[in-house]
Amino acid sequence: MSESRPQATRTTEPAPVGALDRFFEITRRGSTVGTEVRGGLVTFVAMAYIVVLNPIILSGKEDIAGNTLAFGAVGAVTALTAGVMTILFGLVTRLPFAFAAGLGINAFLAFSVIHEVTWPEAMALVVINGVIIVLLAATGLRKMIFDAVPVQLKLAITVGIGLFIAFIGFINSGFVTATGSNSPPVGLGIGGSVASVPTLLFVITLILTSVLVALKVKGGMLIGLIVGTVLAVIAEAIWHLGSAVDHPGGWGLTIPALTGSPVSVPDLSLVGAVDFSFDVAKVGFVTLIMLVFTLVFSNFFDAMGTMTGLAKEAGLADEKGDFPRIKSALIVEGVGAIAGGASSSSSNTVFIESGAGIGEGARTGLANVVTGVVFLLAMFFTPLTSIVPTEVAAAALVIVGAMMMAQIKNIDLTDFRVLMPVFLTITVMPMTYSIANGIGAGFVSWVLLHAFSGRAKTISPLLWIVAAGFVIFFARGPIEMALGGVSGGAADATCPDGLER
């Protein structure tokens, strides 16, 4: 299947300058090398927290045999795999979509899968999941499913991801917190007030960066993040806020202070630590099938939705939602799952935080190369990486969410058969902390509404199949229990800090 590419909107294009420009199509996409570098750096800053958060989720959890993963080793392979996959994706697809360990799947591994298998076996399941994804993409089936999705739902996915990104930012910053009661389940800050220094710095960074972006200042997003980080370091030096775990009003995940040496030697002992010798008699064949099914379903649709949203935001998608080298993108995304399992960092996939770099102006894979190189350097400078507090990075996520929200203007909502699926897609994503759930709600409702209102012939056969698959996906818990498989597992288990993808 040939690669699809949006039609050029200009009759004449400026001539590329040099081999780098020609390879990444920098001038053709209206960008510059400087813009790509800034965009790559902004993307890294926005998603650098994964080097700290992924070890928090995966390490210290005992598998069925009582084994655990070391924090430092998980941190090292997280940065390594993110760097390699981000660079590979940038070189193959020339798209500015960065990779790292997906938080939905790593939570599923840490809180469900290892109760059935060992860590090496769990990572082997991730590799199998990746192989299946690659085969679906290489045969063109994944693209066929992608094409079967109505353009209204593709746009709704973009808007939903925007709200999801913004909600993650609000949660990470402490601007929105759980109340601990059924109604209302969430509230503003602490007791209805912005009552902590980290959250106040989020507000300051958000306002400053928004002003810079509104004024179209080059590097506005990066400048805002740097200023916010500097203010955070100063605040920590003055008030010694510490971690919110130990001190109310402290930093949520990373403390903006450097202690000890900024350089560390990466521990890569987890690379290749996979085990395919499953004891089927002990684990159960049905259990293994359901685990792989859940992994594939989450990986498949989370990535599809994320890439669609990012491509729209970057102006690289056509009216159908297709973007350059889409088949290659889908294949490499599957390779990310294989690489993540092989390195024990969990499945690597496209990160919605890439929207921060796109918001800064990144339009090509050169930005990915920059992000990837910094990730590889982060293996040696983990202490420096952790200086950027999530409260500051959260401001960029909220701004990007606002930018992606603008796509809703392109959806005709006069037909209720369109309005309801679009509404469910957009709202279910942030409300359930899952891109896959939002996509599934949209697909199933689209099929049902059109089928029962006389429009069944307009529904693609593949969309029927995918919608049926999502019905199974939503009912997987009872199905697993009925078949004697795993119980209580969920692909979108909640992460310790409320983050999930």
PDB file of N, CA, C and O in Angstrom, residues 162-218:
ATOM      1  N   GLY A 162      -7.119  17.047  23.048  1.00  0.00           N
ATOM      2  CA  GLY A 162      -6.802  18.378  23.562  1.00  0.00           C
ATOM      3  C   GLY A 162      -7.326  18.573  24.969  1.00  0.00           C
ATOM      4  O   GLY A 162      -6.606  19.049  25.858  1.00  0.00           O
ATOM      5  N   LEU A 163      -8.584  18.208  25.205  1.00  0.00           N
ATOM      6  CA  LEU A 163      -9.148  18.313  26.551  1.00  0.00           C
ATOM      7  C   LEU A 163      -8.426  17.373  27.516  1.00  0.00           C
ATOM      8  O   LEU A 163      -8.208  17.718  28.685  1.00  0.00           O
ATOM      9  N   PHE A 164      -8.066  16.199  27.015  1.00  0.00           N
ATOM     10  CA  PHE A 164      -7.351  15.224  27.845  1.00  0.00           C
ATOM     11  C   PHE A 164      -5.991  15.773  28.265  1.00  0.00           C
ATOM     12  O   PHE A 164      -5.593  15.681  29.438  1.00  0.00           O
ATOM     13  N   ILE A 165      -5.268  16.355  27.308  1.00  0.00           N
ATOM     14  CA  ILE A 165      -3.969  16.960  27.604  1.00  0.00           C
ATOM     15  C   ILE A 165      -4.129  18.066  28.652  1.00  0.00           C
ATOM     16  O   ILE A 165      -3.370  18.145  29.626  1.00  0.00           O
ATOM     17  N   ALA A 166      -5.120  18.919  28.442  1.00  0.00           N
ATOM     18  CA  ALA A 166      -5.338  20.024  29.377  1.00  0.00           C
ATOM     19  C   ALA A 166      -5.681  19.501  30.766  1.00  0.00           C
ATOM     20  O   ALA A 166      -5.192  20.019  31.779  1.00  0.00           O
ATOM     21  N   PHE A 167      -6.514  18.471  30.823  1.00  0.00           N
ATOM     22  CA  PHE A 167      -6.912  17.917  32.121  1.00  0.00           C
ATOM     23  C   PHE A 167      -5.712  17.313  32.836  1.00  0.00           C
ATOM     24  O   PHE A 167      -5.556  17.455  34.054  1.00  0.00           O
ATOM     25  N   ILE A 168      -4.846  16.631  32.085  1.00  0.00           N
ATOM     26  CA  ILE A 168      -3.612  16.095  32.675  1.00  0.00           C
ATOM     27  C   ILE A 168      -2.789  17.242  33.255  1.00  0.00           C
ATOM     28  O   ILE A 168      -2.242  17.148  34.360  1.00  0.00           O
ATOM     29  N   GLY A 169      -2.714  18.345  32.503  1.00  0.00           N
ATOM     30  CA  GLY A 169      -1.972  19.500  32.989  1.00  0.00           C
ATOM     31  C   GLY A 169      -2.557  20.063  34.266  1.00  0.00           C
ATOM     32  O   GLY A 169      -1.836  20.380  35.214  1.00  0.00           O
ATOM     33  N   PHE A 170      -3.873  20.188  34.320  1.00  0.00           N
ATOM     34  CA  PHE A 170      -4.521  20.702  35.530  1.00  0.00           C
ATOM     35  C   PHE A 170      -4.292  19.778  36.726  1.00  0.00           C
ATOM     36  O   PHE A 170      -4.063  20.241  37.848  1.00  0.00           O
ATOM     37  N   ILE A 171      -4.344  18.467  36.481  1.00  0.00           N
ATOM     38  CA  ILE A 171      -4.121  17.499  37.566  1.00  0.00           C
ATOM     39  C   ILE A 171      -2.675  17.541  38.030  1.00  0.00           C
ATOM     40  O   ILE A 171      -2.375  17.595  39.227  1.00  0.00           O
ATOM     41  N   ASN A 172      -1.737  17.532  37.073  1.00  0.00           N
ATOM     42  CA  ASN A 172      -0.312  17.535  37.426  1.00  0.00           C
ATOM     43  C   ASN A 172       0.087  18.777  38.211  1.00  0.00           C
ATOM     44  O   ASN A 172       0.988  18.737  39.052  1.00  0.00           O
ATOM     45  N   SER A 173      -0.582  19.878  37.922  1.00  0.00           N
ATOM     46  CA  SER A 173      -0.219  21.139  38.555  1.00  0.00           C
ATOM     47  C   SER A 173      -0.827  21.310  39.934  1.00  0.00           C
ATOM     48  O   SER A 173      -0.437  22.197  40.689  1.00  0.00           O
ATOM     49  N   GLY A 174      -1.811  20.465  40.261  1.00  0.00           N
ATOM     50  CA  GLY A 174      -2.507  20.637  41.526  1.00  0.00           C
ATOM     51  C   GLY A 174      -3.611  21.675  41.441  1.00  0.00           C
ATOM     52  O   GLY A 174      -4.255  21.990  42.446  1.00  0.00           O
ATOM     53  N   PHE A 175      -3.839  22.205  40.230  1.00  0.00           N
ATOM     54  CA  PHE A 175      -4.905  23.192  40.043  1.00  0.00           C
ATOM     55  C   PHE A 175      -6.271  22.522  40.194  1.00  0.00           C
ATOM     56  O   PHE A 175      -7.228  23.119  40.681  1.00  0.00           O
ATOM     57  N   VAL A 176      -6.352  21.262  39.756  1.00  0.00           N
ATOM     58  CA  VAL A 176      -7.541  20.437  39.954  1.00  0.00           C
ATOM     59  C   VAL A 176      -7.142  19.240  40.803  1.00  0.00           C
ATOM     60  O   VAL A 176      -6.155  18.566  40.502  1.00  0.00           O
ATOM     61  N   THR A 177      -7.878  18.986  41.866  1.00  0.00           N
ATOM     62  CA  THR A 177      -7.542  17.886  42.782  1.00  0.00           C
ATOM     63  C   THR A 177      -8.791  17.075  43.109  1.00  0.00           C
ATOM     64  O   THR A 177      -9.919  17.545  42.959  1.00  0.00           O
ATOM     65  N   ALA A 178      -8.564  15.843  43.550  1.00  0.00           N
ATOM     66  CA  ALA A 178      -9.670  14.992  43.983  1.00  0.00           C
ATOM     67  C   ALA A 178     -10.173  15.480  45.338  1.00  0.00           C
ATOM     68  O   ALA A 178      -9.387  15.808  46.222  1.00  0.00           O
ATOM     69  N   THR A 179     -11.487  15.514  45.489  1.00  0.00           N
ATOM     70  CA  THR A 179     -12.075  15.988  46.746  1.00  0.00           C
ATOM     71  C   THR A 179     -12.228  14.874  47.768  1.00  0.00           C
ATOM     72  O   THR A 179     -12.393  15.137  48.955  1.00  0.00           O
ATOM     73  N   GLY A 180     -12.197  13.621  47.274  1.00  0.00           N
ATOM     74  CA  GLY A 180     -12.396  12.497  48.184  1.00  0.00           C
ATOM     75  C   GLY A 180     -13.858  12.186  48.433  1.00  0.00           C
ATOM     76  O   GLY A 180     -14.186  11.298  49.223  1.00  0.00           O
ATOM     77  N   SER A 181     -14.757  12.907  47.778  1.00  0.00           N
ATOM     78  CA  SER A 181     -16.190  12.657  47.950  1.00  0.00           C
ATOM     79  C   SER A 181     -16.816  12.353  46.594  1.00  0.00           C
ATOM     80  O   SER A 181     -16.218  12.608  45.543  1.00  0.00           O
ATOM     81  N   ASN A 182     -18.028  11.809  46.630  1.00  0.00           N
ATOM     82  CA  ASN A 182     -18.699  11.457  45.383  1.00  0.00           C
ATOM     83  C   ASN A 182     -19.162  12.681  44.605  1.00  0.00           C
ATOM     84  O   ASN A 182     -19.199  12.667  43.384  1.00  0.00           O
ATOM     85  N   SER A 183     -19.524  13.728  45.331  1.00  0.00           N
ATOM     86  CA  SER A 183     -19.996  14.931  44.657  1.00  0.00           C
ATOM     87  C   SER A 183     -19.579  16.178  45.426  1.00  0.00           C
ATOM     88  O   SER A 183     -19.952  16.334  46.600  1.00  0.00           O
ATOM     89  N   PRO A 184     -18.774  17.055  44.829  1.00  0.00           N
ATOM     90  CA  PRO A 184     -18.139  16.872  43.512  1.00  0.00           C
ATOM     91  C   PRO A 184     -16.881  16.010  43.644  1.00  0.00           C
ATOM     92  O   PRO A 184     -16.206  16.058  44.679  1.00  0.00           O
ATOM     93  N   PRO A 185     -16.545  15.234  42.622  1.00  0.00           N
ATOM     94  CA  PRO A 185     -15.353  14.374  42.722  1.00  0.00           C
ATOM     95  C   PRO A 185     -14.040  15.129  42.633  1.00  0.00           C
ATOM     96  O   PRO A 185     -13.020  14.682  43.139  1.00  0.00           O
ATOM     97  N   VAL A 186     -14.063  16.305  41.978  1.00  0.00           N
ATOM     98  CA  VAL A 186     -12.850  17.114  41.854  1.00  0.00           C
ATOM     99  C   VAL A 186     -13.166  18.553  42.224  1.00  0.00           C
ATOM    100  O   VAL A 186     -14.323  18.976  42.214  1.00  0.00           O
ATOM    101  N   GLY A 187     -12.116  19.284  42.581  1.00  0.00           N
ATOM    102  CA  GLY A 187     -12.297  20.678  42.951  1.00  0.00           C
ATOM    103  C   GLY A 187     -11.062  21.486  42.634  1.00  0.00           C
ATOM    104  O   GLY A 187     -10.062  20.967  42.115  1.00  0.00           O
ATOM    105  N   LEU A 188     -11.106  22.763  42.937  1.00  0.00           N
ATOM    106  CA  LEU A 188      -9.991  23.670  42.662  1.00  0.00           C
ATOM    107  C   LEU A 188      -8.966  23.614  43.782  1.00  0.00           C
ATOM    108  O   LEU A 188      -9.295  23.849  44.953  1.00  0.00           O
ATOM    109  N   GLY A 189      -7.720  23.287  43.438  1.00  0.00           N
ATOM    110  CA  GLY A 189      -6.602  23.357  44.379  1.00  0.00           C
ATOM    111  C   GLY A 189      -6.854  22.685  45.709  1.00  0.00           C
ATOM    112  O   GLY A 189      -7.366  21.564  45.795  1.00  0.00           O
ATOM    113  N   ILE A 190      -6.530  23.392  46.777  1.00  0.00           N
ATOM    114  CA  ILE A 190      -6.704  22.889  48.137  1.00  0.00           C
ATOM    115  C   ILE A 190      -7.869  23.632  48.773  1.00  0.00           C
ATOM    116  O   ILE A 190      -7.808  24.840  48.984  1.00  0.00           O
ATOM    117  N   GLY A 191      -8.945  22.912  49.051  1.00  0.00           N
ATOM    118  CA  GLY A 191     -10.113  23.535  49.661  1.00  0.00           C
ATOM    119  C   GLY A 191     -10.732  24.633  48.827  1.00  0.00           C
ATOM    120  O   GLY A 191     -11.287  25.598  49.365  1.00  0.00           O
ATOM    121  N   GLY A 192     -10.620  24.512  47.511  1.00  0.00           N
ATOM    122  CA  GLY A 192     -11.215  25.504  46.626  1.00  0.00           C
ATOM    123  C   GLY A 192     -10.351  26.713  46.359  1.00  0.00           C
ATOM    124  O   GLY A 192     -10.826  27.705  45.784  1.00  0.00           O
ATOM    125  N   SER A 193      -9.077  26.643  46.749  1.00  0.00           N
ATOM    126  CA  SER A 193      -8.176  27.783  46.549  1.00  0.00           C
ATOM    127  C   SER A 193      -6.844  27.324  45.962  1.00  0.00           C
ATOM    128  O   SER A 193      -6.425  26.176  46.147  1.00  0.00           O
ATOM    129  N   VAL A 194      -6.198  28.236  45.259  1.00  0.00           N
ATOM    130  CA  VAL A 194      -4.823  27.989  44.814  1.00  0.00           C
ATOM    131  C   VAL A 194      -3.937  28.308  46.011  1.00  0.00           C
ATOM    132  O   VAL A 194      -3.527  29.449  46.217  1.00  0.00           O
ATOM    133  N   ALA A 195      -3.666  27.282  46.806  1.00  0.00           N
ATOM    134  CA  ALA A 195      -3.056  27.525  48.115  1.00  0.00           C
ATOM    135  C   ALA A 195      -1.643  26.972  48.260  1.00  0.00           C
ATOM    136  O   ALA A 195      -1.125  26.894  49.372  1.00  0.00           O
ATOM    137  N   SER A 196      -1.000  26.592  47.154  1.00  0.00           N
ATOM    138  CA  SER A 196       0.367  26.081  47.247  1.00  0.00           C
ATOM    139  C   SER A 196       1.260  26.816  46.261  1.00  0.00           C
ATOM    140  O   SER A 196       0.804  27.272  45.201  1.00  0.00           O
ATOM    141  N   VAL A 197       2.519  26.931  46.602  1.00  0.00           N
ATOM    142  CA  VAL A 197       3.488  27.618  45.733  1.00  0.00           C
ATOM    143  C   VAL A 197       3.635  26.913  44.385  1.00  0.00           C
ATOM    144  O   VAL A 197       3.653  27.574  43.340  1.00  0.00           O
ATOM    145  N   PRO A 198       3.747  25.567  44.348  1.00  0.00           N
ATOM    146  CA  PRO A 198       3.870  24.902  43.042  1.00  0.00           C
ATOM    147  C   PRO A 198       2.695  25.202  42.107  1.00  0.00           C
ATOM    148  O   PRO A 198       2.894  25.451  40.921  1.00  0.00           O
ATOM    149  N   THR A 199       1.471  25.184  42.642  1.00  0.00           N
ATOM    150  CA  THR A 199       0.311  25.475  41.808  1.00  0.00           C
ATOM    151  C   THR A 199       0.305  26.933  41.371  1.00  0.00           C
ATOM    152  O   THR A 199      -0.063  27.265  40.238  1.00  0.00           O
ATOM    153  N   LEU A 200       0.737  27.829  42.246  1.00  0.00           N
ATOM    154  CA  LEU A 200       0.837  29.240  41.884  1.00  0.00           C
ATOM    155  C   LEU A 200       1.836  29.428  40.751  1.00  0.00           C
ATOM    156  O   LEU A 200       1.601  30.210  39.816  1.00  0.00           O
ATOM    157  N   LEU A 201       2.949  28.687  40.800  1.00  0.00           N
ATOM    158  CA  LEU A 201       3.942  28.776  39.726  1.00  0.00           C
ATOM    159  C   LEU A 201       3.388  28.225  38.417  1.00  0.00           C
ATOM    160  O   LEU A 201       3.751  28.696  37.332  1.00  0.00           O
ATOM    161  N   PHE A 202       2.522  27.231  38.505  1.00  0.00           N
ATOM    162  CA  PHE A 202       1.829  26.736  37.311  1.00  0.00           C
ATOM    163  C   PHE A 202       1.007  27.862  36.689  1.00  0.00           C
ATOM    164  O   PHE A 202       1.057  28.084  35.470  1.00  0.00           O
ATOM    165  N   VAL A 203       0.259  28.577  37.517  1.00  0.00           N
ATOM    166  CA  VAL A 203      -0.576  29.674  37.031  1.00  0.00           C
ATOM    167  C   VAL A 203       0.288  30.765  36.397  1.00  0.00           C
ATOM    168  O   VAL A 203      -0.008  31.273  35.305  1.00  0.00           O
ATOM    169  N   ILE A 204       1.392  31.110  37.069  1.00  0.00           N
ATOM    170  CA  ILE A 204       2.288  32.143  36.545  1.00  0.00           C
ATOM    171  C   ILE A 204       2.889  31.708  35.207  1.00  0.00           C
ATOM    172  O   ILE A 204       2.933  32.482  34.244  1.00  0.00           O
ATOM    173  N   THR A 205       3.356  30.452  35.143  1.00  0.00           N
ATOM    174  CA  THR A 205       3.942  29.935  33.907  1.00  0.00           C
ATOM    175  C   THR A 205       2.905  29.890  32.797  1.00  0.00           C
ATOM    176  O   THR A 205       3.197  30.224  31.637  1.00  0.00           O
ATOM    177  N   LEU A 206       1.690  29.496  33.131  1.00  0.00           N
ATOM    178  CA  LEU A 206       0.610  29.424  32.149  1.00  0.00           C
ATOM    179  C   LEU A 206       0.309  30.808  31.570  1.00  0.00           C
ATOM    180  O   LEU A 206       0.202  30.975  30.344  1.00  0.00           O
ATOM    181  N   ILE A 207       0.203  31.796  32.437  1.00  0.00           N
ATOM    182  CA  ILE A 207      -0.106  33.157  31.970  1.00  0.00           C
ATOM    183  C   ILE A 207       1.041  33.717  31.139  1.00  0.00           C
ATOM    184  O   ILE A 207       0.845  34.275  30.054  1.00  0.00           O
ATOM    185  N   LEU A 208       2.272  33.565  31.651  1.00  0.00           N
ATOM    186  CA  LEU A 208       3.445  34.083  30.940  1.00  0.00           C
ATOM    187  C   LEU A 208       3.579  33.442  29.565  1.00  0.00           C
ATOM    188  O   LEU A 208       3.754  34.131  28.550  1.00  0.00           O
ATOM    189  N   THR A 209       3.476  32.114  29.513  1.00  0.00           N
ATOM    190  CA  THR A 209       3.632  31.411  28.244  1.00  0.00           C
ATOM    191  C   THR A 209       2.502  31.752  27.286  1.00  0.00           C
ATOM    192  O   THR A 209       2.723  31.915  26.076  1.00  0.00           O
ATOM    193  N   SER A 210       1.286  31.888  27.816  1.00  0.00           N
ATOM    194  CA  SER A 210       0.146  32.246  26.970  1.00  0.00           C
ATOM    195  C   SER A 210       0.352  33.610  26.332  1.00  0.00           C
ATOM    196  O   SER A 210       0.044  33.813  25.144  1.00  0.00           O
ATOM    197  N   VAL A 211       0.865  34.551  27.094  1.00  0.00           N
ATOM    198  CA  VAL A 211       1.123  35.891  26.564  1.00  0.00           C
ATOM    199  C   VAL A 211       2.177  35.822  25.456  1.00  0.00           C
ATOM    200  O   VAL A 211       2.032  36.432  24.387  1.00  0.00           O
ATOM    201  N   LEU A 212       3.246  35.073  25.703  1.00  0.00           N
ATOM    202  CA  LEU A 212       4.311  34.947  24.707  1.00  0.00           C
ATOM    203  C   LEU A 212       3.795  34.299  23.419  1.00  0.00           C
ATOM    204  O   LEU A 212       4.142  34.718  22.312  1.00  0.00           O
ATOM    205  N   VAL A 213       2.965  33.261  23.583  1.00  0.00           N
ATOM    206  CA  VAL A 213       2.396  32.593  22.407  1.00  0.00           C
ATOM    207  C   VAL A 213       1.443  33.536  21.669  1.00  0.00           C
ATOM    208  O   VAL A 213       1.438  33.601  20.437  1.00  0.00           O
ATOM    209  N   ALA A 214       0.627  34.279  22.427  1.00  0.00           N
ATOM    210  CA  ALA A 214      -0.313  35.221  21.812  1.00  0.00           C
ATOM    211  C   ALA A 214       0.416  36.303  21.035  1.00  0.00           C
ATOM    212  O   ALA A 214      -0.055  36.751  19.979  1.00  0.00           O
ATOM    213  N   LEU A 215       1.584  36.702  21.540  1.00  0.00           N
ATOM    214  CA  LEU A 215       2.384  37.718  20.863  1.00  0.00           C
ATOM    215  C   LEU A 215       3.246  37.127  19.753  1.00  0.00           C
ATOM    216  O   LEU A 215       4.009  37.847  19.105  1.00  0.00           O
ATOM    217  N   LYS A 216       3.131  35.784  19.582  1.00  0.00           N
ATOM    218  CA  LYS A 216       3.895  35.069  18.545  1.00  0.00           C
ATOM    219  C   LYS A 216       5.402  35.247  18.719  1.00  0.00           C
ATOM    220  O   LYS A 216       6.151  35.410  17.750  1.00  0.00           O
ATOM    221  N   VAL A 217       5.832  35.246  19.963  1.00  0.00           N
ATOM    222  CA  VAL A 217       7.266  35.329  20.258  1.00  0.00           C
ATOM    223  C   VAL A 217       7.921  33.989  19.917  1.00  0.00           C
ATOM    224  O   VAL A 217       7.455  32.942  20.351  1.00  0.00           O
ATOM    225  N   LYS A 218       8.984  34.029  19.125  1.00  0.00           N
ATOM    226  CA  LYS A 218       9.681  32.794  18.781  1.00  0.00           C
ATOM    227  C   LYS A 218      10.262  32.150  20.040  1.00  0.00           C
ATOM    228  O   LYS A 218      10.926  32.806  20.828  1.00  0.00           O
TER     229      LYS A 218
END
